[in-house]
XYZ file of C-alpha atoms in Angstrom:
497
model
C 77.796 97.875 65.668
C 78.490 99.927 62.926
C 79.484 98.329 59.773
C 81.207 98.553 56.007
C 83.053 96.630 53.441
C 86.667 98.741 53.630
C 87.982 100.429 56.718
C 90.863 102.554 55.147
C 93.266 103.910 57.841
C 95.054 107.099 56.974
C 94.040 110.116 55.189
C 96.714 111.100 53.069
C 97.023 110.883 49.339
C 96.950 106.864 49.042
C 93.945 106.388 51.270
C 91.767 108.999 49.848
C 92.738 107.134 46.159
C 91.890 103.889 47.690
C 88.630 105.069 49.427
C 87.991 107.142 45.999
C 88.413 104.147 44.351
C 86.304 101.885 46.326
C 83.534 103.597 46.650
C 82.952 104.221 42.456
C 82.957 100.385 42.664
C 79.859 100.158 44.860
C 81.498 99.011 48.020
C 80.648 100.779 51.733
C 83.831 102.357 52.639
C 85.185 104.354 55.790
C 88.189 105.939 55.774
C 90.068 107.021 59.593
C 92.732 109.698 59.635
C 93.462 110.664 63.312
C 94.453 114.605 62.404
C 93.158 116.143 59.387
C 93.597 114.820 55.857
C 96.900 115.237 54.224
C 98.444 116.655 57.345
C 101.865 115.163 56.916
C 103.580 113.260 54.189
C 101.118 114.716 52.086
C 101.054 117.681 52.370
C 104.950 118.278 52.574
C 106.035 117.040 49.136
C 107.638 119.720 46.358
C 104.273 119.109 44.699
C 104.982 117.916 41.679
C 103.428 115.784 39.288
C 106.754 113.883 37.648
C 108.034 110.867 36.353
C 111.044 110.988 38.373
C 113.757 111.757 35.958
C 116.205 110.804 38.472
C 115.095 107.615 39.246
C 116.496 106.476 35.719
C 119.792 106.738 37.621
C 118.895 104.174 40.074
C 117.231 101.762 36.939
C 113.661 102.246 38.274
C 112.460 102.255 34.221
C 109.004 100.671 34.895
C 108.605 103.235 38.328
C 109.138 106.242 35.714
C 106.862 104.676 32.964
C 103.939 104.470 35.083
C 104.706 107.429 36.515
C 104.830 109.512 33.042
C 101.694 107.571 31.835
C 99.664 108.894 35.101
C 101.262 112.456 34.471
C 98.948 113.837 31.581
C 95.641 111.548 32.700
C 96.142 113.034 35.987
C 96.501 116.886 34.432
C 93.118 115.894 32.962
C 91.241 114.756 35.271
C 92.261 118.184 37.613
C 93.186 120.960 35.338
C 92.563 123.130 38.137
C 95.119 122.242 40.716
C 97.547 120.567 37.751
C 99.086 122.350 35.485
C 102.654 122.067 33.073
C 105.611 123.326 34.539
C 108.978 123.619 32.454
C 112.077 122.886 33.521
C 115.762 124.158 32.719
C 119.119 121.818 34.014
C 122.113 123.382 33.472
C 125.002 122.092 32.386
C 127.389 124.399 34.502
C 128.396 122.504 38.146
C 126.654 118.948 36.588
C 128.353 115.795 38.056
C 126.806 114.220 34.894
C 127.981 114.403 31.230
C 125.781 115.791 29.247
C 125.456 112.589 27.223
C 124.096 110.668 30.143
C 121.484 113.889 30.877
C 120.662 113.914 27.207
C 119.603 109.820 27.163
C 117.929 110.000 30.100
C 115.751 113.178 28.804
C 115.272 111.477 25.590
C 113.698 107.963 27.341
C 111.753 110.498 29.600
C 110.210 112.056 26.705
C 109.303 109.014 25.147
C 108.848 105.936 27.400
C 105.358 107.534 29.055
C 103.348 108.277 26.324
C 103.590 111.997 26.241
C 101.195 113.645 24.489
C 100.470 117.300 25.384
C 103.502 118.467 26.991
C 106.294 120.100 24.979
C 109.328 118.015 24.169
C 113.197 118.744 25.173
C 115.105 120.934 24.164
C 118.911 122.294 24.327
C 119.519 126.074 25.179
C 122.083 127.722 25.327
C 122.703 129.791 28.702
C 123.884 132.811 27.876
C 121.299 133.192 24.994
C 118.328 132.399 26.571
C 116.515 134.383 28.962
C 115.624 131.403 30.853
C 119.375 131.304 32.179
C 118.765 135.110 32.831
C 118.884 134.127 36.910
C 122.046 132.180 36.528
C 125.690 133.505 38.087
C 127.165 131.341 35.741
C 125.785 131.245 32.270
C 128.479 129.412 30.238
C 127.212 126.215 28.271
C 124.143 124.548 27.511
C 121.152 123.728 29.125
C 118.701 121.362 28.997
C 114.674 122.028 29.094
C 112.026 119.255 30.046
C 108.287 119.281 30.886
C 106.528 117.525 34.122
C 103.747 118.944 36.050
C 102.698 121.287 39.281
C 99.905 119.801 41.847
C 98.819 121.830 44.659
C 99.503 118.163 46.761
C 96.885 118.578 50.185
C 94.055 119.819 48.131
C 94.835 116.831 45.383
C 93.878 114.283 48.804
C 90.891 116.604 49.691
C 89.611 116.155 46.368
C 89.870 112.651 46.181
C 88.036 112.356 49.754
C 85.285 114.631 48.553
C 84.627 112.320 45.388
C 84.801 109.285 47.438
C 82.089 111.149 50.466
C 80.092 112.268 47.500
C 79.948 108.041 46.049
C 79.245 107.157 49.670
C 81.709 106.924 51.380
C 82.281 108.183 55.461
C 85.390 110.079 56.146
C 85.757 110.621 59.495
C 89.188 113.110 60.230
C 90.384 113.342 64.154
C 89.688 109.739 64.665
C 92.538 107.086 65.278
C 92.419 103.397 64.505
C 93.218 102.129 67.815
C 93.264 97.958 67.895
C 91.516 95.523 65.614
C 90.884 91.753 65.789
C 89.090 89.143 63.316
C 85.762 87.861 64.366
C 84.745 85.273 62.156
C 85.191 86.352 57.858
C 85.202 89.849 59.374
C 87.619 92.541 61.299
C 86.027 93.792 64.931
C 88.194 97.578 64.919
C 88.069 99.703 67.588
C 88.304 103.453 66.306
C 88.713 106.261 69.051
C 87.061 109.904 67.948
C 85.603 112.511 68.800
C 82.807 110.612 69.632
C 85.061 108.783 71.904
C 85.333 104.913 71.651
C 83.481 102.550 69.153
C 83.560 99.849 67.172
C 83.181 99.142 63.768
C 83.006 95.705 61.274
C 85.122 95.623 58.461
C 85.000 92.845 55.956
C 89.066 94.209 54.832
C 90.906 96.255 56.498
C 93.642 99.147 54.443
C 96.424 100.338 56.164
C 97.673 103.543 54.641
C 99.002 105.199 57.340
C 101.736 106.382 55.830
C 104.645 106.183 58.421
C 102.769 104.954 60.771
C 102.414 101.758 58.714
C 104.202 99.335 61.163
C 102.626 100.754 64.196
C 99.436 100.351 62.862
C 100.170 96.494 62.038
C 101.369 96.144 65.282
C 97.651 97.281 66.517
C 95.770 94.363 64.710
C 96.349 91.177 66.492
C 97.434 88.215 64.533
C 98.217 90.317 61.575
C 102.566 90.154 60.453
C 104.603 90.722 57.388
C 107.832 90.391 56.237
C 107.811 94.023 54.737
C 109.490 97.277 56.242
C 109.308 101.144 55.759
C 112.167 102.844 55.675
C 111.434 106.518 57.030
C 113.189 109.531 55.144
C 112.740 113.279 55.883
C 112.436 115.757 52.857
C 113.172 119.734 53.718
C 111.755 122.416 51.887
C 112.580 126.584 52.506
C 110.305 129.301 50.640
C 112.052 132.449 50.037
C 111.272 136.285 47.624
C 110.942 135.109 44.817
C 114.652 134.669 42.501
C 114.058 135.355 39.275
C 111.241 136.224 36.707
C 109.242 133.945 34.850
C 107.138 130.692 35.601
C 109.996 127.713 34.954
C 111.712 125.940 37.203
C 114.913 124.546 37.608
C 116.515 121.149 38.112
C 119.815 122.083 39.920
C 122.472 119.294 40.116
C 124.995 119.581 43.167
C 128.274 117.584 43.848
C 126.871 114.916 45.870
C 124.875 113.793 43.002
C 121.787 114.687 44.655
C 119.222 117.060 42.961
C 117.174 119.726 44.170
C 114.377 122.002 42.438
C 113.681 125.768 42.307
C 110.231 126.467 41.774
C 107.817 129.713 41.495
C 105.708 129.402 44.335
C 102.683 131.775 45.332
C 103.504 134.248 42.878
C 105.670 136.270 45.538
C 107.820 133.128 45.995
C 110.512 130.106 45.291
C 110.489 126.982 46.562
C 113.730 125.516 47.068
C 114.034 121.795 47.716
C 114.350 118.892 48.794
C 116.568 117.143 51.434
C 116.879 113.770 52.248
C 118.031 112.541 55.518
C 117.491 109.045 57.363
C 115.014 109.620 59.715
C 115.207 106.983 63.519
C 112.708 108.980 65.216
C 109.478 107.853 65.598
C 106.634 109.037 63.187
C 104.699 112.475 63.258
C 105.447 116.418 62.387
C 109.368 117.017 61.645
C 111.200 119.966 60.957
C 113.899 121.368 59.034
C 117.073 121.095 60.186
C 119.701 123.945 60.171
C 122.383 121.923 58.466
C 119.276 121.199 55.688
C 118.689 124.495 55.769
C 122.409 125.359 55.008
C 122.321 123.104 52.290
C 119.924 124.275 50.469
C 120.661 127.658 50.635
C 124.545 126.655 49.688
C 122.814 124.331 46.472
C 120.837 127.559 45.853
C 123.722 129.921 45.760
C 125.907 127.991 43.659
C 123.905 128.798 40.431
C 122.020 131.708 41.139
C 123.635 135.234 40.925
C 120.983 136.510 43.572
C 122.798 135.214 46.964
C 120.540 134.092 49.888
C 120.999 133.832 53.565
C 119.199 132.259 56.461
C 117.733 135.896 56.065
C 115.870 135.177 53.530
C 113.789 132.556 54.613
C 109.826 133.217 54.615
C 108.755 129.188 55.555
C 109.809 125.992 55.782
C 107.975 123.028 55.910
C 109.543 119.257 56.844
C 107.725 115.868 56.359
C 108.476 111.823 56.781
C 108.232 109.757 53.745
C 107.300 106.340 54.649
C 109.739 104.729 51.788
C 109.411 100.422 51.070
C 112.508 99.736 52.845
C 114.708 98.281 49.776
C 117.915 97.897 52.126
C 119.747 100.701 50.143
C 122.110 102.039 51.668
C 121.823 105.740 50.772
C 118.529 107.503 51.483
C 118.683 109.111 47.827
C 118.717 105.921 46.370
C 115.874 104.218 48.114
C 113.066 103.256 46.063
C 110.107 105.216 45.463
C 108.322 102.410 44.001
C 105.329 100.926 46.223
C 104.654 97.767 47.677
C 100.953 96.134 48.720
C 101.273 93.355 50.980
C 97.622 91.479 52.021
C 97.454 89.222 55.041
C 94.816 86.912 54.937
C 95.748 83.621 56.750
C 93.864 80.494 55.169
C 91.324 83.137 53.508
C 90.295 84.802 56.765
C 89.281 88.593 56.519
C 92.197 90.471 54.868
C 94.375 93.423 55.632
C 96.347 95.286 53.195
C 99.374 97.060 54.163
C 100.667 99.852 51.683
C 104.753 100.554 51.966
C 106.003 103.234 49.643
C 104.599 105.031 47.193
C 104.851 108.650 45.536
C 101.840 111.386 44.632
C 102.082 110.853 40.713
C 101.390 107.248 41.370
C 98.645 107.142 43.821
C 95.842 106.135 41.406
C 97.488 103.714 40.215
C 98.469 102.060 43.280
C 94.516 102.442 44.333
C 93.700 100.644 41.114
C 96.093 98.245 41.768
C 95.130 97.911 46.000
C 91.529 97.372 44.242
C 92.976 94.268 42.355
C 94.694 92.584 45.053
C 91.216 92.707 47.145
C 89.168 92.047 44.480
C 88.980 88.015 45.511
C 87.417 89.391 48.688
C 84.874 91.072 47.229
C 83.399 89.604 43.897
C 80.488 92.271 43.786
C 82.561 94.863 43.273
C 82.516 96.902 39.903
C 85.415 97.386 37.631
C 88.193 99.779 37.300
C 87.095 103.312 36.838
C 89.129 106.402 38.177
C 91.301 106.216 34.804
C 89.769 110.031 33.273
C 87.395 110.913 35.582
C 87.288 113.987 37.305
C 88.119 115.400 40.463
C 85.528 117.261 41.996
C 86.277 120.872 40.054
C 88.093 119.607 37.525
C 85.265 119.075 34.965
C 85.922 121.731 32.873
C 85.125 121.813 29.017
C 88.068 120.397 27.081
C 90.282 120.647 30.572
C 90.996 124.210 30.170
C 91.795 126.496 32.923
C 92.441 129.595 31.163
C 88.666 129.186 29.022
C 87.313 128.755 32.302
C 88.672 131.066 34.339
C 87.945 133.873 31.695
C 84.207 132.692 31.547
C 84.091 132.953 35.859
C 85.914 136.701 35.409
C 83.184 137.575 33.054
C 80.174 136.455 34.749
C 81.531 138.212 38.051
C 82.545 141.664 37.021
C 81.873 142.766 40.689
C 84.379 140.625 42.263
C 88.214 140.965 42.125
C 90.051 139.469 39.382
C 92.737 138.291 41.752
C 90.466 136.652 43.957
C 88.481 134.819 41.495
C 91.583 133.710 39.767
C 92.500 132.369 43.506
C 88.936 130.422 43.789
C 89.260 129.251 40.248
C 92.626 127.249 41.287
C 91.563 125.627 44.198
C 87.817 125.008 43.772
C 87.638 124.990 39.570
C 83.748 124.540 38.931
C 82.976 123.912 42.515
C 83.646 127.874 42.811
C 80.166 128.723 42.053
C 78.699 126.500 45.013
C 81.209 129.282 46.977
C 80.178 132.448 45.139
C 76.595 131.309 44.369
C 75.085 134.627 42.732
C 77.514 136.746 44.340
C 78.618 140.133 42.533
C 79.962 141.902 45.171
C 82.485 141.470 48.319
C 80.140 142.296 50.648
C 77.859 139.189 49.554
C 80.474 137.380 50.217
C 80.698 137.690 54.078
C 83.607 139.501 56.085
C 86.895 139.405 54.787
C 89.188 137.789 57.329
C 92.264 138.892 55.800
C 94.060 138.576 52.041
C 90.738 137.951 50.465
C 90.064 134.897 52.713
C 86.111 135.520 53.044
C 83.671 134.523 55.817
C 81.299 132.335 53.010
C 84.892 130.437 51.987
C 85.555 129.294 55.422
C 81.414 128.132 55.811
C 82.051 126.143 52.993
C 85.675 124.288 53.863
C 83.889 123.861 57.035
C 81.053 122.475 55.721
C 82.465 120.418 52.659
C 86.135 119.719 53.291
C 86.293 118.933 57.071
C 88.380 122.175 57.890
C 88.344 122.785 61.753
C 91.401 125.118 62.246
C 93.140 128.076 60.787
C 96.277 125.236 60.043
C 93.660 123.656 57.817
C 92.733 126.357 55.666
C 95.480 128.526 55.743
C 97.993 125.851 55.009
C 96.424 122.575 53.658
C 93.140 123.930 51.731
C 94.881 127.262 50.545
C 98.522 128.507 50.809
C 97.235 131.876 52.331
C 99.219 131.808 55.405
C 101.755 132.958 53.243
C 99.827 136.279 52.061
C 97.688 137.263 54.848
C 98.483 140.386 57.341
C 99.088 139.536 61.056
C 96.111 138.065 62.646
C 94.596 136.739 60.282
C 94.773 132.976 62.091
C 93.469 133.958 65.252
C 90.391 135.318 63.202
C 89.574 132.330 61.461
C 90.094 130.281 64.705
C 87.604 132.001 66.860
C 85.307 132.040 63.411
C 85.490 128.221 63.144
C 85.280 127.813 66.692
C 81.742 129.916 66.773
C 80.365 127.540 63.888
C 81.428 124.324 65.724
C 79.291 125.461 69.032
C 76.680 126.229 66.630
């Protein structure tokens, strides 16, 4: 039987930390996730890197501090897929007075230890050209600094790091029952491979919204803890307006919602929040979400949208610590770890809640709580360290990124710009001593080359056009008709290889 210290269950952005995490300490680790990695919750965020501002609403101060001190570490230690993002709030259609906008911006700006990003600052609308986009530019506004992550390839990243320490990630496998033998877990995984079973001194359950049904797979394992299952709703549309900020729009239900360049060609618009009683797996938007956004939208921009307009939109479940609230806005975001391990029997550690920004820290923290388990392990480490790609000189893109266009005057400077973001240094283990296209392999479509797909295949577990079109990359949103079917019958090829 096959064995390992950790058996981490779920491959989205808190099991890849944990199993990142584990791994630099010198324990065996294998991390499940029965679809790809980052295929839901993930994946479907509005992919920010953020402190929360509105969470000081709801008195979550120590959330948003640990939140804004992970924010710049986390820019460093992937400068690739993180970078600053500024944001205007205008005043105009606020349910808040400005007063209470201006505190809260002014403990956000100084309660995380900000360092490198730019401070607030008041505008005034109709003398800025950030308020250019705005139907209504009467008033002030109000602009703050957070951060951008491209979210599925942050958990690819972090699963690469912890396969390159030693760890096995195995993707299309499910965790299908467990039971303790002795100081250890007997767990029955079910693959590709078809049934097997595996010994575990701990057990992680990160499964995201499947977090209860998972517990309900191990026998003799219980907790008093729930998850509380929300959906957030996201529509891409043409792009609104020029310029790379964003906006923090406040509507009359106090809720908030975010415009964002996306893809170049692109804004994001979102999110919703709605209770969600189904049961867990893929969701999707809703055309009363729909409506609201586009209504939230409308109110402050002068450029009017309609169901028209939409290009994409993407749904996902967030597997929220059930805090009884009674509004789905107000639930917390904050996490909770909860280990079973009756009279000192071989634990299991159950992860509720949670948010992107945080994830390292709650792997540091998942690390502490299991730490009596394993006394061999080594200390905390992931605090500064690079992502795979993101060990650039001095963390900066645009040095980099010049130094790639200069050393590849063959290749487009779009393209490379493209490989830069997603792969950072890795990009030359892609482009090797390529100069030309043609080295490069056939072009699939929008640039997405033959030698790219080998090495997703080969590196980051991709197995379908879904996984590099919409998890590894963005391109579905750029490439001509086709284009999927291509890359199927491509990947397909390579697998009966």
């Amino acid at each position: 039987m096959e064995s390992c210290d950790l058996l981490i269950i779920g491959g989205g952005i808190n099991g890849a930390g944990i199993a990142r995490d584990a791994a630099g300490r010198g324990l065996k680790v294998m991390l499940v996730e029965q679809h790809d990695l980052a295929s839901h919750t993930s994946s479907a965020s509005t992919k920010l890197i953020h402190g929360g501002l509105r969470y000081l609403e709801y008195g979550e101060v120590r959330l948003v501090r640990e939140a804004l001190a992970e924010r710049e570490r986390l820019w460093g230690m992937a400068p690739h897929i993180i970078w600053p993002l500024r944001f205007v709030i205008p005043q105009t259609h606020s349910p808040r007075p400005a007063w209470m906008l201006r505190a809260g911006l002014f403990l956000y700006d100084h309660i995380g230890g900000r360092k490198r990003l730019p401070a607030t600052r008041t505008i005034a609308l109709d003398r800025s050209p950030l308020g250019d986009a705005l139907a209504d530019r009467t008033g002030r506004g109000f602009v703050y600094s957070d951060c951008w992550v491209e979210d599925s390839r942050l958990v690819v990243l972090n699963a690469l790091d912890a396969a390159e320490r030693g760890a096995r990630v195995l993707t299309h496998t499910s965790f299908a029952a467990a039971r303790r033998e002795g100081a250890a877990w007997a767990a029955v995984l079910e693959g590709d491979g078809g049934r097997r079973e595996v010994r575990a001194r701990a057990l992680v359950n990160a499964a995201g919204p499947w977090v209860s049904e998972v517990i309900g797979r191990i026998a003799g394992a219980h907790t008093s803890r729930r998850v509380r299952l929300v959906k957030g709703s996201h529509i891409v549309v043409p792009r609104l307006y020029d310029g790379e900020h964003a906006f923090l729009l406040q509507n009359a239900d106090r809720r908030i919602m975010f415009a964002i360049p996306y893809e170049g060609r692109f804004t994001l618009i979102g999110t919703t929040e709605e209770a969600w009683d189904g049961p867990a797996g893929p969701a999707a938007i809703s055309s009363g979400e729909v409506r609201y956004l586009l209504d939230g939208a409308n109110r402050y921009f002068s450029q009017q949208l309609s169901e028209a307009d939409l290009v994409w939109s993407y749904a996902g479940i967030r597997p929220l610590y059930d805090d009884s609230s009674g509004n789905a806005s107000a639930v917390t975001r904050d996490y909770v770890l909860d280990v079973d391990a009756d009279g000192g029997s071989a634990p299991v550690l159950s992860v509720f809640g949670g948010k992107i920004t945080t994830y390292r820290r709650l792997a540091e923290q998942a690390m502490k709580r299991l730490a009596p388990f394993f006394p061999e392990a080594g200390p905390a480490w992931t605090a500064g360290v690079a992502l795979p790609g993101g060990d650039m000189p001095g963390g900066d893109f645009a040095r980099f990124a010049d130094a790639l266009l200069a050393s590849h005057p063959g290749l487009p400077p779009t393209l490379l710009l493209r490989l830069a973001r997603a792969y950072g240094t890795r990009v030359t283990r892609l482009l090797k001593d390529a100069q030309s296209l043609d080295a490069l392999g056939e072009d699939l479509g929008g640039g997405l080359t033959t030698a790219e797909l080998d090495y997703l295949a080969s590196t980051e577990w991709a197995r379908s056009a879904q996984d590099v079109l919409y998890r590894r990359s963005k391109l579905g949103l750029h490439v001509p008709q086709g284009t999927a079917e291509r890359v199927e019958a491509y990947l397909a090829a390579k697998g009966g290889k």
